[in-house]
Coordinates of C-alpha atoms and ligand atoms in Angstrom, one line a residue:
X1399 CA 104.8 83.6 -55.8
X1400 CA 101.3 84.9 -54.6
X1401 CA 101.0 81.6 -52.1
X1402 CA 101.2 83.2 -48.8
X1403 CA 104.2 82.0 -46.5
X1404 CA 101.7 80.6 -44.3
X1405 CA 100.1 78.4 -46.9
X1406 CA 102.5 75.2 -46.5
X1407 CA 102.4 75.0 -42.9
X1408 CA 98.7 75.5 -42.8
X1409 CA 98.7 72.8 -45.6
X1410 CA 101.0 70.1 -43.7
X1411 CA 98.2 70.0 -40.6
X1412 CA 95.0 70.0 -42.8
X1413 CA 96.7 66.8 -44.4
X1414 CA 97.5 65.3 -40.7
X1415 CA 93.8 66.4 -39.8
X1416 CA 92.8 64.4 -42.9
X1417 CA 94.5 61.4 -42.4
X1418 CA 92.7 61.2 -38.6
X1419 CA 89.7 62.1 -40.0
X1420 CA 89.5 59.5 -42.4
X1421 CA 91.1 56.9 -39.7
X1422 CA 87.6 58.1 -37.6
X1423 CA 85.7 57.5 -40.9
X1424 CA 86.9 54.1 -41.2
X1425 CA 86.8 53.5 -37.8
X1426 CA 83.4 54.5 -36.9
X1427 CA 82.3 51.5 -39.3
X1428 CA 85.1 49.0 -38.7
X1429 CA 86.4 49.6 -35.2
X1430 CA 89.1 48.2 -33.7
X1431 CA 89.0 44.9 -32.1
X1432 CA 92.3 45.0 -29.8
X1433 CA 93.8 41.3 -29.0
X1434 CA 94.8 41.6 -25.2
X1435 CA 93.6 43.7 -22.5
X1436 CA 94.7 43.3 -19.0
X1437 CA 91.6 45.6 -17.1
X1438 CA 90.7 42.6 -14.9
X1439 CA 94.2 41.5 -13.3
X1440 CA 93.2 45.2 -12.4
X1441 CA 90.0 44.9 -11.3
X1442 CA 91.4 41.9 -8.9
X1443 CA 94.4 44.1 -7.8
X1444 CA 92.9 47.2 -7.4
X1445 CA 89.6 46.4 -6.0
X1446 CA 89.4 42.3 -5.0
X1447 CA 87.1 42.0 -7.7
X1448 CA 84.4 44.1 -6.5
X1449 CA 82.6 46.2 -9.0
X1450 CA 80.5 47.5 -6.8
X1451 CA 83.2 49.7 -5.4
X1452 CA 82.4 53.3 -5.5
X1453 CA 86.2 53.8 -6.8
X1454 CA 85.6 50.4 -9.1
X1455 CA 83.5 52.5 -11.9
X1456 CA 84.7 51.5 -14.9
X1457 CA 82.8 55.2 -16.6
X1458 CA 85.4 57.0 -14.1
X1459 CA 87.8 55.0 -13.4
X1460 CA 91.2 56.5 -13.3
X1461 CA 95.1 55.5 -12.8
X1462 CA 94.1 52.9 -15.5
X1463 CA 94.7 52.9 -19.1
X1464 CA 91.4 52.0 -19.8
X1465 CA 88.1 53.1 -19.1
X1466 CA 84.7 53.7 -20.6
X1467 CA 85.0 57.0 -21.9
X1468 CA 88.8 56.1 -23.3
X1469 CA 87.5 52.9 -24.9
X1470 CA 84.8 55.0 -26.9
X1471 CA 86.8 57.9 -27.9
X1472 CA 89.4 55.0 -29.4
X1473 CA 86.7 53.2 -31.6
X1474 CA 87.0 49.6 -29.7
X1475 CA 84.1 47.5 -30.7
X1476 CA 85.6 44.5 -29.4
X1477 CA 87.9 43.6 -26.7
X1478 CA 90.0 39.9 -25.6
X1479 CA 89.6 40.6 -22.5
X1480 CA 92.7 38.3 -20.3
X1481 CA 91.8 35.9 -17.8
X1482 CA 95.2 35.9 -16.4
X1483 CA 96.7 34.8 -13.6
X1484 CA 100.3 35.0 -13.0
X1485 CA 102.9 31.4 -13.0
X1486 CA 103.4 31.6 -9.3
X1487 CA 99.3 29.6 -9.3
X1488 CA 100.7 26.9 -11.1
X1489 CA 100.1 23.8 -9.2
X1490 CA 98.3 26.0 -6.6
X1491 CA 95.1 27.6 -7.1
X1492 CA 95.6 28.2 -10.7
X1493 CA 91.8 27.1 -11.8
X1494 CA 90.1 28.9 -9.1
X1495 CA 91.8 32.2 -9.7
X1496 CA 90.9 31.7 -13.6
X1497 CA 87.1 30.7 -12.8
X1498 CA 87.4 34.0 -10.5
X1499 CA 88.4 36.2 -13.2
X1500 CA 85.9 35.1 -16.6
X1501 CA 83.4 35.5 -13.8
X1502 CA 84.7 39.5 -13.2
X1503 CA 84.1 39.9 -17.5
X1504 CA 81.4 38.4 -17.1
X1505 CA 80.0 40.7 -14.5
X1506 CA 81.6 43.8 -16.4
X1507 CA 79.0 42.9 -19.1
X1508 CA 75.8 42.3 -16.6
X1509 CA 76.7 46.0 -15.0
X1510 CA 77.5 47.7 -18.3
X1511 CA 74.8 46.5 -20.4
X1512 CA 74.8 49.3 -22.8
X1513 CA 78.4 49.3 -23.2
X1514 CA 79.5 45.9 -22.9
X1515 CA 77.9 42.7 -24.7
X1516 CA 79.7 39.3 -23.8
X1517 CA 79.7 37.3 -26.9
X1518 CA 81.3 33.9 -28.2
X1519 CA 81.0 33.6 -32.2
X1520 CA 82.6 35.7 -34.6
X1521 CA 79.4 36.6 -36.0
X1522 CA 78.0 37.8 -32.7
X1523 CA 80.9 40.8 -33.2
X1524 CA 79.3 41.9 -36.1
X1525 CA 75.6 42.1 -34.4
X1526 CA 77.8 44.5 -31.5
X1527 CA 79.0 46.5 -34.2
X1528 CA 75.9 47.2 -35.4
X1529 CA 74.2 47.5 -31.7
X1530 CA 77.5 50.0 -31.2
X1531 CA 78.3 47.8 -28.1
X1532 CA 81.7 46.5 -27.3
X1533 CA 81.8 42.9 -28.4
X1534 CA 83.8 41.1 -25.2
X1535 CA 85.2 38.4 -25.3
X1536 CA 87.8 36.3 -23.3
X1537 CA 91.1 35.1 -23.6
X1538 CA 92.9 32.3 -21.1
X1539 CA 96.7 33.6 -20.6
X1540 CA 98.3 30.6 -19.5
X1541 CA 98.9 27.0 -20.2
X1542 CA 98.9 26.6 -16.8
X1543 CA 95.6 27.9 -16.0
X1544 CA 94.2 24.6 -17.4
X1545 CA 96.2 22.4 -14.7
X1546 CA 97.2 20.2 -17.4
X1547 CA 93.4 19.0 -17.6
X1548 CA 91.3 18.0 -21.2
X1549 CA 88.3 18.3 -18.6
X1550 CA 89.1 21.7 -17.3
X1551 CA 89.7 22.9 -21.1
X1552 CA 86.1 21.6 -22.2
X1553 CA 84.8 23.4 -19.0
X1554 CA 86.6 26.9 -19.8
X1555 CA 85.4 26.8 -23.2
X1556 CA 81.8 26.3 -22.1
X1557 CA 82.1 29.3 -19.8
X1558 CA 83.6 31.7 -23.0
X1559 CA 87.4 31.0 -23.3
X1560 CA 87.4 31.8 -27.2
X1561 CA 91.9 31.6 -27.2
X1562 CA 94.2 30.2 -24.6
X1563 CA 97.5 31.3 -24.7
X1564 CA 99.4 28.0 -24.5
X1565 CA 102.4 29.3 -21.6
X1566 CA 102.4 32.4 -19.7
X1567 CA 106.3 33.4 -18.5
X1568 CA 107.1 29.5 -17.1
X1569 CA 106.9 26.5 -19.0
X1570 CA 103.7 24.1 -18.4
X1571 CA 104.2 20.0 -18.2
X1572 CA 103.3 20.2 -21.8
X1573 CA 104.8 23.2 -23.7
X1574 CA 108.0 25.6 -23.3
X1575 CA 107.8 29.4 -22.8
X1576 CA 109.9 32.4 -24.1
X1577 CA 112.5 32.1 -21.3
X1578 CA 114.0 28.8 -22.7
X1579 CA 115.2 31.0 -26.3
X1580 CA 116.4 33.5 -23.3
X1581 CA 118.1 30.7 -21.6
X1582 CA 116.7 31.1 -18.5
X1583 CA 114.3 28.1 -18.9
X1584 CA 115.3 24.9 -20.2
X1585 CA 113.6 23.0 -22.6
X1586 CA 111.0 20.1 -21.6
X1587 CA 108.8 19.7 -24.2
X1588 CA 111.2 20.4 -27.1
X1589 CA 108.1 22.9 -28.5
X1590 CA 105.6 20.4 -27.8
X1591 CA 104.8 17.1 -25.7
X1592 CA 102.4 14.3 -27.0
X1593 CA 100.2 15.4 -24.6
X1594 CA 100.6 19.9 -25.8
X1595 CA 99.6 17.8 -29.1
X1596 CA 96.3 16.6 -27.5
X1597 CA 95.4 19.7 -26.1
X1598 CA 96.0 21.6 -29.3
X1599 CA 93.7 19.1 -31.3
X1600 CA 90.8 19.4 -28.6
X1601 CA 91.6 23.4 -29.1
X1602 CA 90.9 22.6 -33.1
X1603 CA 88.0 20.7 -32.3
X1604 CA 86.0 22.7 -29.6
X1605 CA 87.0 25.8 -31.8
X1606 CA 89.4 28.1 -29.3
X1607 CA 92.0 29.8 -30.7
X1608 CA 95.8 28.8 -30.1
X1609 CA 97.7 32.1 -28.8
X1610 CA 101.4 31.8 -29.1
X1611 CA 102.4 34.9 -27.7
X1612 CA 104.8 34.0 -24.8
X1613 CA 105.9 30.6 -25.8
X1614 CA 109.6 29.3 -27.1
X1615 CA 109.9 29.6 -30.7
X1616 CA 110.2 25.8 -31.0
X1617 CA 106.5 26.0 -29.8
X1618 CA 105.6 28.7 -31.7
X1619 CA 106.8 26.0 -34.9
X1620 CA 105.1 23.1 -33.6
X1621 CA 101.6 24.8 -33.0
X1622 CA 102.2 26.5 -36.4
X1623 CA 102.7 23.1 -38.3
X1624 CA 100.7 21.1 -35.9
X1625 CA 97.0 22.9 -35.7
X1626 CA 94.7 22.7 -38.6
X1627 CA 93.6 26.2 -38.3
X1628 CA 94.8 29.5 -38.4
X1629 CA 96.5 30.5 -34.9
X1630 CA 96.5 33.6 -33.3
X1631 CA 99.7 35.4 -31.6
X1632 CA 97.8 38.1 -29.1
X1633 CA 99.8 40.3 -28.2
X1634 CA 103.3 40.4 -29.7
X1635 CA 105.4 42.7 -32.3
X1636 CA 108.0 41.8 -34.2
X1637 CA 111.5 40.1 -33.9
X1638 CA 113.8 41.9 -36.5
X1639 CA 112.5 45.5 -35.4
X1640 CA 113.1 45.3 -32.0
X1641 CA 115.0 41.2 -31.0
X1642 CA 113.1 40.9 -27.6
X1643 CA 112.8 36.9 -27.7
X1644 CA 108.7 38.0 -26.5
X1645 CA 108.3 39.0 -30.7
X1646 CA 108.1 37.1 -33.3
X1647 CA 111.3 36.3 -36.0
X1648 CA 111.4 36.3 -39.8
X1649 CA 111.2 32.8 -40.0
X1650 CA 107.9 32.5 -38.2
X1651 CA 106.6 35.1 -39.6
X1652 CA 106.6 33.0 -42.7
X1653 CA 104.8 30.5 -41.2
X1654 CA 101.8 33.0 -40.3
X1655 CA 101.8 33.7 -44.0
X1656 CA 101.6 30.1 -45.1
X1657 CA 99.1 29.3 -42.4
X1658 CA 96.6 32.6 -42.5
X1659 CA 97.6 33.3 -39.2
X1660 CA 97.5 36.5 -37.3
X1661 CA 100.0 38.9 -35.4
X1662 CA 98.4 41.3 -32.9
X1663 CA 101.3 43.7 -32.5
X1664 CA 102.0 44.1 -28.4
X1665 CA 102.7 48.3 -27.8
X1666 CA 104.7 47.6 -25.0
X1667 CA 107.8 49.7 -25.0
X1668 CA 109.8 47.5 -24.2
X1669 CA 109.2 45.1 -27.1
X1670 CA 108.4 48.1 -29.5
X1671 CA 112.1 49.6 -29.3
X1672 CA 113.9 47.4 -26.8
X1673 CA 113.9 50.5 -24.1
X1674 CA 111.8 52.3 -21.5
X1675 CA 110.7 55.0 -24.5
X1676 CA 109.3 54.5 -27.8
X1677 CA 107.5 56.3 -30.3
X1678 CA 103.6 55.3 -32.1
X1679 CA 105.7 55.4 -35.0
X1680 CA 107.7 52.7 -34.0
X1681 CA 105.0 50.9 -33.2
X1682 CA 103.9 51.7 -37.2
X1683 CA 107.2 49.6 -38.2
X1684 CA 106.5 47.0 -36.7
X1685 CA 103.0 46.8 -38.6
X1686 CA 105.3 47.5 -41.6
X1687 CA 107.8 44.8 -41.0
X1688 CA 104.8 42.0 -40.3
X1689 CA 103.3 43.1 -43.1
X1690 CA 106.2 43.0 -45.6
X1691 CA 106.7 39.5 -44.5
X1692 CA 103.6 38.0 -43.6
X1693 CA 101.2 40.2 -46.0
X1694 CA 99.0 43.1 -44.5
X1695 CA 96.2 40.1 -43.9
X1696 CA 98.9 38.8 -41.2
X1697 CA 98.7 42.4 -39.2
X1698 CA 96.4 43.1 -36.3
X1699 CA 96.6 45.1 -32.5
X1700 CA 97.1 43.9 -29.2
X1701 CA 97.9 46.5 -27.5
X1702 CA 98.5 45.2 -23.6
X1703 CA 96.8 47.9 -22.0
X1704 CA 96.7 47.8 -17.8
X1705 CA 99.6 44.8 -18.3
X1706 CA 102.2 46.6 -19.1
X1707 CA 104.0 49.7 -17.1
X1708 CA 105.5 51.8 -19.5
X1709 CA 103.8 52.3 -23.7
X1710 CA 104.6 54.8 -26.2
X1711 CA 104.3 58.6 -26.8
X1712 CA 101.0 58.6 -28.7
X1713 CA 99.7 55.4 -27.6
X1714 CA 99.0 56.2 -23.8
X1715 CA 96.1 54.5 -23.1
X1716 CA 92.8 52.9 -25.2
X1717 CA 91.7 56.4 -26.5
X1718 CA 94.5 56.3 -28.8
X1719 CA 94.2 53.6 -31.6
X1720 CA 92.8 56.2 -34.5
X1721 CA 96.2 58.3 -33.9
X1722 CA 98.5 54.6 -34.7
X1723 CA 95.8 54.0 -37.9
X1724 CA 96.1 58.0 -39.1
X1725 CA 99.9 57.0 -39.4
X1726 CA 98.8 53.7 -41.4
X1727 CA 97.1 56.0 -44.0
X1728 CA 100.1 58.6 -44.0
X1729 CA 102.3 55.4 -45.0
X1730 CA 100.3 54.7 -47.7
X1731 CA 98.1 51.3 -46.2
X1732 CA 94.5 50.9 -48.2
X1733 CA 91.5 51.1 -46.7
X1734 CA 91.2 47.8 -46.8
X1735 CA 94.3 46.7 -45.2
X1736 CA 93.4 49.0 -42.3
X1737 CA 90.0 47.1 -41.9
X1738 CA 92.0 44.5 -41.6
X1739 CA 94.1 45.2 -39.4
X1740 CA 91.7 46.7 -37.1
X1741 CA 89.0 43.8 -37.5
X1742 CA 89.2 41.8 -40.4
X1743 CA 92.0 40.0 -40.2
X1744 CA 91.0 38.6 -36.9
X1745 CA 87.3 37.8 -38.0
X1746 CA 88.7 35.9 -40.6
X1747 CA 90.9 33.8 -38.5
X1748 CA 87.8 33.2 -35.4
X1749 CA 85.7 32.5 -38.3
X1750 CA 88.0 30.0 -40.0
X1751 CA 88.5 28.3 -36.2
X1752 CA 85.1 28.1 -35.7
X1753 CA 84.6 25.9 -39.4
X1754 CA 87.1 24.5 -38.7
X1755 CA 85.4 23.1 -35.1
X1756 CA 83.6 19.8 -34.6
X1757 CA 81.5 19.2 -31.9
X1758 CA 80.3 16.2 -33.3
X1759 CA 83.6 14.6 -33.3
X1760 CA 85.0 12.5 -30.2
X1761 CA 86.5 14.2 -27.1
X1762 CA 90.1 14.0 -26.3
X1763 CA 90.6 11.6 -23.1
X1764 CA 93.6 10.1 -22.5
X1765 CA 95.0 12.3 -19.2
X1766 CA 98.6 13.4 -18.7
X1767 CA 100.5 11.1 -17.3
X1768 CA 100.3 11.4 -13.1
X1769 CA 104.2 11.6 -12.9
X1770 CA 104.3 14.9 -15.5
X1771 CA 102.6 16.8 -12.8
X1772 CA 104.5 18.4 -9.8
X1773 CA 103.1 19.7 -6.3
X1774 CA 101.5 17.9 -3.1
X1775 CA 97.9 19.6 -3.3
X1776 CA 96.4 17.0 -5.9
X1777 CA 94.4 13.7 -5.1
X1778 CA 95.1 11.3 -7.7
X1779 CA 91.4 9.6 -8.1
X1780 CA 91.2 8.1 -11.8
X1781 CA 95.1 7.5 -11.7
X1782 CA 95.3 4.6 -9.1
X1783 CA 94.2 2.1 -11.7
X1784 CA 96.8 2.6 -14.2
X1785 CA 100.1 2.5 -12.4
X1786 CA 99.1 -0.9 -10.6
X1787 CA 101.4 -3.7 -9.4
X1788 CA 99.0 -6.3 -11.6
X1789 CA 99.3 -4.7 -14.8
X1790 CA 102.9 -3.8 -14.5
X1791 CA 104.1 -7.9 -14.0
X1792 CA 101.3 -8.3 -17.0
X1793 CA 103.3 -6.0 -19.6
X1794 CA 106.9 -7.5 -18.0
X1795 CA 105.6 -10.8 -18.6
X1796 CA 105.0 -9.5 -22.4
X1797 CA 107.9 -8.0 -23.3
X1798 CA 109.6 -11.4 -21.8
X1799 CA 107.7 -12.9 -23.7
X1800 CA 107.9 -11.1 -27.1
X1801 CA 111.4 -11.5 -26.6
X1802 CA 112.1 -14.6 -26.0
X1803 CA 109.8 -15.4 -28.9
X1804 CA 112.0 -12.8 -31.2
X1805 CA 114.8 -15.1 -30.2
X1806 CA 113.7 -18.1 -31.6
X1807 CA 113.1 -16.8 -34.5
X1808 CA 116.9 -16.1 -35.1
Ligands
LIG2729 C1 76.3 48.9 -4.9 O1 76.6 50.2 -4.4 C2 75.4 51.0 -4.2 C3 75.8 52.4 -3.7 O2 77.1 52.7 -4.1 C4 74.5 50.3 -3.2 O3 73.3 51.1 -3.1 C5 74.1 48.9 -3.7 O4 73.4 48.3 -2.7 C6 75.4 48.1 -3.9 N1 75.0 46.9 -4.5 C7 75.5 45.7 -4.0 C8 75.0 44.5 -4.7 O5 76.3 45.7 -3.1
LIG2730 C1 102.7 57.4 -50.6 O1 102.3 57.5 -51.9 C2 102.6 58.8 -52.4 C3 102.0 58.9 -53.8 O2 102.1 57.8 -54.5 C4 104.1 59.0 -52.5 O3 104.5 60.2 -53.0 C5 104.7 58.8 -51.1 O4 106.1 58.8 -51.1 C6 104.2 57.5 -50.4 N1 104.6 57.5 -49.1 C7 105.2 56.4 -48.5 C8 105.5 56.6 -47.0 O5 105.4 55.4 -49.0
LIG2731 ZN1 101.1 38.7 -21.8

């Protein structure tokens, strides 16, 4: 009776105030480390590249979603940065453009020292953490990108690639993208190819994460049962929420449980809700959903900032992520399953690929085969051994042989 009218209202916003409070508590120990960021395709489209532009600094920079200031004010303390360069370099300058862009992270950290620290080992997030740095680190989006090449692989590892995602939006000579479930593509690999199968074990063995966000979900499968470590899907939400063929179904989901694998929910509207607008809340059922089937240890963010065109109210831009974990808390998650998802999770799966590595064990080195690759701009040194007119009469002469012999024996 003697509660004033006021007092519920006034009640209702000190609990939301609580709930971002305690998302910034959390947060300011355990801070987000998102799975997919786009900022350098933006650097390269917006300034060539050059940092040095006076427009180019990334403490002011505007018209993007992130920024310095942005990435601060939304608790990121580490960042998978993309390397990505679009299909249309596939057997064009593919490599080049994807040496280009590792190089523009890498200069972000050399000109933003106190801000940015470029690291490779899961334990080298923690030391950024603690150094209240953002740990960077970078991501390969494309199959393509490696030009089909065990040797260029090796050589993108060495220069930081800690995931590759294994297609971009066009199938590769060795693995099928989303567009074949769409119908749009059709399926060469059948998930797969002997060769995807080599490039997945050096993957395993070097220790670099296998991203399946973007491939056909008879990829998705194969990668899931084939690699002996966790996997990562980087940026993508969830199938049954919102059936975009880019998110992940039921039945995959499953095998991220069994596998201690990791979703890194995409907040791209259009995979959030299946239209232009959508809601931070929406993007809290999809966390829900992966959870409920996969197990909160399954959840994580990537939220495709500066990739994507349109995202949802409440999740404009970097500055953002305490808002999506406040709701978390409102829907009951633990402390712990938020830690999780914001950084947990995905320190437990880098940490699990990197045991998992062997450096002491024998490279991958049997090539593709020359006639899986298209386009006119490749020499073929190494190749002209194997396709010569000598050993094809030899292997003839065998089978002639072996058959006349099986013969015989009947
Ligand atoms: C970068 O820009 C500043 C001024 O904007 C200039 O003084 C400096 O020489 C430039 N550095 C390089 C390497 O071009
Ligand atoms: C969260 O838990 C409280 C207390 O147990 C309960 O009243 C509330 O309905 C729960 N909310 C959700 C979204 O599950
Ligand atoms: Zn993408």
């Amino acid at each position: 009776m003697w509660i004033f009218w006021w007092f519920w209202p006034l009640l209702a916003i000190c609990a939301s105030d609580t709930f971002r409070n305690r998302a910034e508590e959390i947060m300011r120990t355990t801070p987000v480390i998102d799975g997919h960021n786009d900022l350098p395709w933006q650097l390269l489209k917006l300034f060539n590249n050059k940092l040095n532009d006076s427009e180019a600094n990334l403490n002011t920079l505007t018209g993007t979603h992130t920024n310095i200031p942005k990435m601060k004010a939304g608790y990121v303390g580490g960042q998978f940065w993309s390397a990505y360069m679009p299909c249309d370099t596939q057997n064009k300058d593919a490599v080049k453009r994807t040496l280009e862009q590792m190089d523009v992270i890498h200069r972000m950290c050399q000109l933003y020292p106190e801000t940015f620290l470029c690291v490779t080992k899961s334990s080298d997030i923690l030391q950024a953490f603690n150094d209240k740095k953002i740990a960077s680190l970078i991501g390969v989006e494309g199959g393509h990108l490696i030009d089909s090449s065990l040797g260029v692989l090796r050589a993108l590892y060495h220069l930081g690639m800690r995931y590759l995602t294994l297609t971009h939006n066009c199938n590769t000579p060795w693995s099928d993208n989303w567009l074949v479930d769409k119908g749009d593509d059709e399926a060469e690999s059948q998930g797969l190819s002997v060769f995807g199968q080599r490039v997945l074990k050096e993957m395993n063995r070097l220790g670099v994460m296998i991203d399946l966000s973007h491939v056909s979900v008879a990829t998705m499968k194969a990668a899931l049962q084939f690699s002996k470590a966790p996997v990562i899907f980087s940026h993508s939400s969830a199938y049954t929420v919102c059936p975009h063929r880019r998110n992940v179904p039921d039945d995959v989901l499953q095998l991220v449980k069994n596998t201690r694998s990791l979703v890194m929910v995409n907040f791209y509207s259009e995979f959030v809700s299946c239209s232009k607008d959508a809601t931070l809340s929406q993007v809290a059922d999809h966390l829900d959903h992966i959870k409920k089937v996969a197990g909160a240890e399954a959840v994580g963010l990537g939220g495709d900032y500066d990739g994507v065109t349109e995202l949802p109210k409440g999740l404009e831009d970097v500055s953002k992520y305490p808002d999506l974990i406040a709701e978390l808390l409102r829907r009951n998650w633990t402390d712990t399953e938020v830690k999780g998802v914001l950084a947990n999770n995905l320190l437990r799966v880098f940490s699990e690929v990197e045991l998992a590595s062997n450096h002491m064990q024998v490279p991958e080195e049997e090539p593709i085969p020359l006639g899986k690759m298209e386009g006119s701009c490749r020499t073929q040194y190494g190749y002209s051994r194997a396709p010569s007119i000598h050993l094809q009469i030899g292997a003839l002469l065998a089978s002639l042989a072996s058959l006349l012999f099986g013969l015989h024996l009947l």
